[in-house]
Amino acid sequence: DAKTTQPNSMESNEEEPVHLPCNHSTISGTDYIHWYRQLPSQGPEYVIHGLTSNVNNRMASLAIAEDRKSSTLILHRATLRDAAVYYCILRGPSGGGSQGNLIFGKGTKLSVKP
Amino acid sequence: DTGVSQDPRHKITKRGQNVTFRCDPISEHNRLYWYRQTLGQGPEFLTYFQNEAQLEKSRLLSDRFSAERPKGSFSTLEIQRTEQGDSAMYLCASSSTVEAFFGQGTRLTVV
């Protein structure tokens, strides 16, 4: 499985931007970068994904390095409800088989201070 | 549609007993995944179905674990002869395209 490296934990203040880094130096050309988050006592939920270009949605932005060996999930204004474990995952193209599966690491535990 | 549903939410069983968990995916999602999560760890992938076909099962933890999705709708995960080390949260997810939707999980405690 293609591996990602994330800091174990990060802290942020409420209403400030948060940049969550992810290194994936062994990414292959067809791997998508997915981010999920898991709130306490919940199953993971999808946040965003991208291949090469930066992506924005209502939850967050994803900035992908030009060489694709790293990416950053950006929460523009952290709220207390954003406190969660954030997982950066490399996923092969959809189409069945193990390449399309989500293989989670340990993620980054984000704490948000009021 | 209320999302991915898992039943039961909690299960306490004695060591050596068999347990079965059920997952009802979002309607018309053709892919269904099972994960196990222990405290402080990320979800650990177990197996995957596309419709009724089990396309990946090499990561099932032992031959005591088995999963089915007989009609391509709901799925069951069975653990035979449970051990204390099987105590964990068992998560199910479904997807049709990119985004996977997870259930709230079944928490298994083996005593």
mmCIF file of C-alpha atoms in Angstrom:
data_model
loop_
_atom_site.group_PDB
_atom_site.id
_atom_site.type_symbol
_atom_site.label_atom_id
_atom_site.label_comp_id
_atom_site.label_asym_id
_atom_site.label_seq_id
_atom_site.Cartn_x
_atom_site.Cartn_y
_atom_site.Cartn_z
ATOM 1 C CA ASP A 1 0.000 0.000 0.000
ATOM 2 C CA ALA A 2 1.233 3.460 -0.819
ATOM 3 C CA LYS A 3 2.201 5.107 2.439
ATOM 4 C CA THR A 4 1.407 8.528 3.855
ATOM 5 C CA THR A 5 3.064 10.330 6.756
ATOM 6 C CA GLN A 6 1.170 12.782 8.942
ATOM 7 C CA PRO A 7 1.950 14.474 12.258
ATOM 8 C CA ASN A 8 0.355 12.667 15.179
ATOM 9 C CA SER A 9 -1.362 15.767 16.490
ATOM 10 C CA MET A 10 -1.893 19.469 15.867
ATOM 11 C CA GLU A 11 -3.547 22.293 17.734
ATOM 12 C CA SER A 12 -5.430 25.258 16.403
ATOM 13 C CA ASN A 13 -7.351 28.204 17.749
ATOM 14 C CA GLU A 14 -10.989 28.619 16.881
ATOM 15 C CA GLU A 15 -11.698 30.743 13.804
ATOM 16 C CA GLU A 16 -8.103 30.515 12.605
ATOM 17 C CA PRO A 17 -6.958 28.641 9.490
ATOM 18 C CA VAL A 18 -5.478 25.175 9.897
ATOM 19 C CA HIS A 19 -2.995 23.550 7.541
ATOM 20 C CA LEU A 20 -2.751 19.785 7.919
ATOM 21 C CA PRO A 21 0.259 18.352 6.066
ATOM 22 C CA CYS A 22 0.672 14.946 4.477
ATOM 23 C CA ASN A 23 3.764 13.439 2.869
ATOM 24 C CA HIS A 24 3.368 10.731 0.258
ATOM 25 C CA SER A 25 6.718 10.472 -1.500
ATOM 26 C CA THR A 26 5.934 7.048 -3.022
ATOM 27 C CA ILE A 27 2.702 8.147 -4.675
ATOM 28 C CA SER A 28 2.106 6.630 -8.096
ATOM 29 C CA GLY A 29 0.849 8.509 -11.096
ATOM 30 C CA THR A 30 -2.663 7.093 -10.800
ATOM 31 C CA ASP A 31 -3.116 7.516 -7.036
ATOM 32 C CA TYR A 32 -5.709 10.001 -5.878
ATOM 33 C CA ILE A 33 -5.189 11.850 -2.586
ATOM 34 C CA HIS A 34 -8.200 11.479 -0.310
ATOM 35 C CA TRP A 35 -8.887 13.077 3.049
ATOM 36 C CA TYR A 36 -11.325 11.734 5.588
ATOM 37 C CA ARG A 37 -11.973 12.830 9.114
ATOM 38 C CA GLN A 38 -13.345 11.018 12.128
ATOM 39 C CA LEU A 39 -15.128 12.885 14.847
ATOM 40 C CA PRO A 40 -15.234 11.311 18.307
ATOM 41 C CA SER A 41 -17.528 8.277 18.458
ATOM 42 C CA GLN A 42 -18.374 8.543 14.735
ATOM 43 C CA GLY A 43 -17.395 6.682 11.602
ATOM 44 C CA PRO A 44 -15.035 8.469 9.219
ATOM 45 C CA GLU A 45 -16.492 11.012 6.819
ATOM 46 C CA TYR A 46 -15.247 12.155 3.434
ATOM 47 C CA VAL A 47 -13.678 15.598 3.292
ATOM 48 C CA ILE A 48 -12.077 16.090 -0.113
ATOM 49 C CA HIS A 49 -9.963 14.420 -2.784
ATOM 50 C CA GLY A 50 -7.750 15.414 -5.690
ATOM 51 C CA LEU A 51 -5.295 14.135 -8.253
ATOM 52 C CA THR A 52 -3.038 16.965 -9.412
ATOM 53 C CA SER A 53 -4.814 20.299 -9.168
ATOM 54 C CA ASN A 54 -5.802 22.112 -6.008
ATOM 55 C CA VAL A 55 -9.406 21.486 -5.013
ATOM 56 C CA ASN A 56 -11.977 23.420 -3.011
ATOM 57 C CA ASN A 57 -15.294 22.369 -1.548
ATOM 58 C CA ARG A 58 -17.586 23.577 1.180
ATOM 59 C CA MET A 59 -15.629 21.800 3.884
ATOM 60 C CA ALA A 60 -12.003 22.469 2.983
ATOM 61 C CA SER A 61 -9.332 23.070 0.368
ATOM 62 C CA LEU A 62 -6.689 20.642 -0.795
ATOM 63 C CA ALA A 63 -3.346 21.966 -1.957
ATOM 64 C CA ILE A 64 -1.229 19.438 -3.857
ATOM 65 C CA ALA A 65 2.481 19.968 -4.421
ATOM 66 C CA GLU A 66 3.633 20.135 -7.998
ATOM 67 C CA ASP A 67 5.595 16.872 -7.669
ATOM 68 C CA ARG A 68 2.602 15.333 -5.844
ATOM 69 C CA LYS A 69 4.832 14.064 -3.053
ATOM 70 C CA SER A 70 2.981 16.081 -0.457
ATOM 71 C CA SER A 71 -0.354 17.754 0.080
ATOM 72 C CA THR A 72 -2.019 20.019 2.609
ATOM 73 C CA LEU A 73 -5.590 20.035 3.810
ATOM 74 C CA ILE A 74 -6.687 23.560 4.634
ATOM 75 C CA LEU A 75 -9.556 24.375 6.953
ATOM 76 C CA HIS A 76 -10.124 28.065 6.412
ATOM 77 C CA ARG A 77 -11.696 28.859 9.769
ATOM 78 C CA ALA A 78 -11.506 26.123 12.366
ATOM 79 C CA THR A 79 -14.491 25.595 14.596
ATOM 80 C CA LEU A 80 -14.819 23.440 17.681
ATOM 81 C CA ARG A 81 -16.737 20.937 15.555
ATOM 82 C CA ASP A 82 -13.646 20.441 13.403
ATOM 83 C CA ALA A 83 -11.844 18.703 16.266
ATOM 84 C CA ALA A 84 -11.270 15.238 14.844
ATOM 85 C CA VAL A 85 -8.691 12.804 13.503
ATOM 86 C CA TYR A 86 -7.850 13.671 9.904
ATOM 87 C CA TYR A 87 -6.658 10.911 7.599
ATOM 88 C CA CYS A 88 -4.717 11.405 4.378
ATOM 89 C CA ILE A 89 -5.125 8.372 2.120
ATOM 90 C CA LEU A 90 -3.771 7.391 -1.283
ATOM 91 C CA ARG A 91 -6.303 5.548 -3.329
ATOM 92 C CA GLY A 92 -5.939 3.914 -6.701
ATOM 93 C CA PRO A 93 -8.412 4.692 -9.453
ATOM 94 C CA SER A 94 -11.900 3.335 -8.896
ATOM 95 C CA GLY A 95 -12.567 0.147 -10.731
ATOM 96 C CA GLY A 96 -12.612 -2.589 -8.199
ATOM 97 C CA GLY A 97 -9.910 -4.611 -6.602
ATOM 98 C CA SER A 98 -7.609 -3.579 -3.819
ATOM 99 C CA GLN A 99 -6.376 -0.524 -5.673
ATOM 100 C CA GLY A 100 -9.669 1.217 -5.104
ATOM 101 C CA ASN A 101 -9.761 0.604 -1.386
ATOM 102 C CA LEU A 102 -9.232 3.138 1.384
ATOM 103 C CA ILE A 103 -6.272 2.146 3.538
ATOM 104 C CA PHE A 104 -6.118 4.329 6.641
ATOM 105 C CA GLY A 105 -3.019 5.281 8.619
ATOM 106 C CA LYS A 106 -3.054 6.771 12.105
ATOM 107 C CA GLY A 107 -3.978 10.264 10.972
ATOM 108 C CA THR A 108 -3.548 13.630 12.670
ATOM 109 C CA LYS A 109 -5.553 14.417 15.759
ATOM 110 C CA LEU A 110 -6.627 18.049 15.516
ATOM 111 C CA SER A 111 -7.529 19.891 18.695
ATOM 112 C CA VAL A 112 -9.313 23.233 18.432
ATOM 113 C CA LYS A 113 -9.084 25.670 21.323
ATOM 114 C CA PRO A 114 -11.819 28.239 21.945
ATOM 115 C CA ASP B 1 -32.189 7.273 2.836
ATOM 116 C CA THR B 2 -30.676 7.540 6.291
ATOM 117 C CA GLY B 3 -27.176 6.444 5.431
ATOM 118 C CA VAL B 4 -25.252 3.295 6.258
ATOM 119 C CA SER B 5 -26.886 1.375 9.065
ATOM 120 C CA GLN B 6 -25.123 -1.156 11.295
ATOM 121 C CA ASP B 7 -26.690 -3.549 13.731
ATOM 122 C CA PRO B 8 -26.198 -4.081 16.593
ATOM 123 C CA ARG B 9 -24.466 -0.954 17.834
ATOM 124 C CA HIS B 10 -22.976 -2.808 20.761
ATOM 125 C CA LYS B 11 -22.309 -6.473 21.356
ATOM 126 C CA ILE B 12 -20.884 -8.161 24.423
ATOM 127 C CA THR B 13 -20.020 -11.806 24.007
ATOM 128 C CA LYS B 14 -18.153 -14.492 25.854
ATOM 129 C CA ARG B 15 -14.883 -15.766 24.508
ATOM 130 C CA GLY B 16 -15.432 -18.681 22.161
ATOM 131 C CA GLN B 17 -18.885 -17.618 20.997
ATOM 132 C CA ASN B 18 -19.725 -16.708 17.413
ATOM 133 C CA VAL B 19 -21.010 -13.256 16.545
ATOM 134 C CA THR B 20 -22.582 -11.808 13.404
ATOM 135 C CA PHE B 21 -22.897 -8.158 12.494
ATOM 136 C CA ARG B 22 -25.135 -6.683 9.831
ATOM 137 C CA CYS B 23 -24.551 -3.715 7.554
ATOM 138 C CA ASP B 24 -27.212 -2.074 5.394
ATOM 139 C CA PRO B 25 -25.531 0.180 2.848
ATOM 140 C CA ILE B 26 -26.985 3.208 1.155
ATOM 141 C CA SER B 27 -29.442 2.063 -1.512
ATOM 142 C CA GLU B 28 -27.871 1.356 -4.882
ATOM 143 C CA HIS B 29 -24.307 1.644 -3.599
ATOM 144 C CA ASN B 30 -22.561 -1.223 -5.320
ATOM 145 C CA ARG B 31 -19.457 -1.234 -3.142
ATOM 146 C CA LEU B 32 -19.362 -2.269 0.479
ATOM 147 C CA TYR B 33 -16.364 -2.328 2.825
ATOM 148 C CA TRP B 34 -15.680 -3.716 6.293
ATOM 149 C CA TYR B 35 -13.110 -2.252 8.654
ATOM 150 C CA ARG B 36 -11.962 -2.905 12.197
ATOM 151 C CA GLN B 37 -10.796 -0.103 14.476
ATOM 152 C CA THR B 38 -9.067 -0.408 17.806
ATOM 153 C CA LEU B 39 -8.467 2.425 20.239
ATOM 154 C CA GLY B 40 -6.031 5.038 18.988
ATOM 155 C CA GLN B 41 -5.643 3.445 15.564
ATOM 156 C CA GLY B 42 -7.063 4.239 12.178
ATOM 157 C CA PRO B 43 -9.634 1.900 10.629
ATOM 158 C CA GLU B 44 -8.041 -1.323 9.398
ATOM 159 C CA PHE B 45 -9.371 -2.596 6.081
ATOM 160 C CA LEU B 46 -10.792 -6.134 6.205
ATOM 161 C CA THR B 47 -12.712 -6.895 3.035
ATOM 162 C CA TYR B 48 -14.590 -5.399 0.114
ATOM 163 C CA PHE B 49 -17.582 -6.311 -2.070
ATOM 164 C CA GLN B 50 -18.647 -5.063 -5.437
ATOM 165 C CA ASN B 51 -22.283 -6.037 -5.670
ATOM 166 C CA GLU B 52 -22.374 -9.611 -4.374
ATOM 167 C CA ALA B 53 -18.796 -10.438 -5.352
ATOM 168 C CA GLN B 54 -16.167 -10.384 -2.629
ATOM 169 C CA LEU B 55 -13.227 -8.913 -4.494
ATOM 170 C CA GLU B 56 -10.764 -8.578 -1.659
ATOM 171 C CA LYS B 57 -10.574 -10.825 1.362
ATOM 172 C CA SER B 58 -6.882 -11.396 1.875
ATOM 173 C CA ARG B 59 -6.865 -8.880 4.700
ATOM 174 C CA LEU B 60 -9.432 -10.697 6.794
ATOM 175 C CA LEU B 61 -7.620 -11.213 10.057
ATOM 176 C CA SER B 62 -7.914 -14.977 10.235
ATOM 177 C CA ASP B 63 -10.066 -17.814 8.973
ATOM 178 C CA ARG B 64 -12.391 -17.133 11.904
ATOM 179 C CA PHE B 65 -13.575 -14.033 10.035
ATOM 180 C CA SER B 66 -15.950 -14.274 7.093
ATOM 181 C CA ALA B 67 -18.238 -11.895 5.277
ATOM 182 C CA GLU B 68 -21.129 -12.258 2.873
ATOM 183 C CA ARG B 69 -23.281 -10.042 0.724
ATOM 184 C CA PRO B 70 -25.703 -12.556 -0.734
ATOM 185 C CA LYS B 71 -27.896 -10.366 -2.910
ATOM 186 C CA GLY B 72 -25.641 -7.398 -3.338
ATOM 187 C CA SER B 73 -27.543 -5.397 -0.751
ATOM 188 C CA PHE B 74 -26.927 -5.895 2.972
ATOM 189 C CA SER B 75 -23.803 -7.631 4.248
ATOM 190 C CA THR B 76 -22.896 -9.676 7.293
ATOM 191 C CA LEU B 77 -19.564 -10.090 9.030
ATOM 192 C CA GLU B 78 -19.171 -13.185 11.174
ATOM 193 C CA ILE B 79 -16.478 -13.908 13.722
ATOM 194 C CA GLN B 80 -16.284 -17.485 14.924
ATOM 195 C CA ARG B 81 -14.780 -18.569 18.245
ATOM 196 C CA THR B 82 -14.249 -15.004 19.394
ATOM 197 C CA GLU B 83 -11.106 -14.072 21.289
ATOM 198 C CA GLN B 84 -10.464 -11.125 23.584
ATOM 199 C CA GLY B 85 -8.258 -9.599 20.904
ATOM 200 C CA ASP B 86 -11.303 -9.316 18.652
ATOM 201 C CA SER B 87 -12.685 -6.575 20.892
ATOM 202 C CA ALA B 88 -12.890 -3.515 18.644
ATOM 203 C CA MET B 89 -15.197 -1.289 16.636
ATOM 204 C CA TYR B 90 -16.307 -2.861 13.369
ATOM 205 C CA LEU B 91 -17.153 -0.316 10.696
ATOM 206 C CA CYS B 92 -18.998 -0.743 7.434
ATOM 207 C CA ALA B 93 -18.875 1.676 4.521
ATOM 208 C CA SER B 94 -20.535 1.863 1.130
ATOM 209 C CA SER B 95 -19.863 3.823 -2.016
ATOM 210 C CA SER B 96 -20.941 4.146 -5.607
ATOM 211 C CA THR B 97 -18.238 6.426 -6.928
ATOM 212 C CA VAL B 98 -15.612 8.397 -5.056
ATOM 213 C CA GLU B 99 -17.016 9.137 -1.641
ATOM 214 C CA ALA B 100 -17.351 6.341 0.889
ATOM 215 C CA PHE B 101 -20.029 6.680 3.551
ATOM 216 C CA PHE B 102 -19.426 5.014 6.890
ATOM 217 C CA GLY B 103 -21.839 3.671 9.425
ATOM 218 C CA GLN B 104 -21.564 4.330 13.138
ATOM 219 C CA GLY B 105 -20.052 0.926 13.726
ATOM 220 C CA THR B 106 -20.651 -2.065 15.960
ATOM 221 C CA ARG B 107 -18.618 -2.108 19.140
ATOM 222 C CA LEU B 108 -17.675 -5.656 20.102
ATOM 223 C CA THR B 109 -16.506 -6.533 23.586
ATOM 224 C CA VAL B 110 -15.288 -10.078 24.194
ATOM 225 C CA VAL B 111 -15.203 -11.048 27.864
#
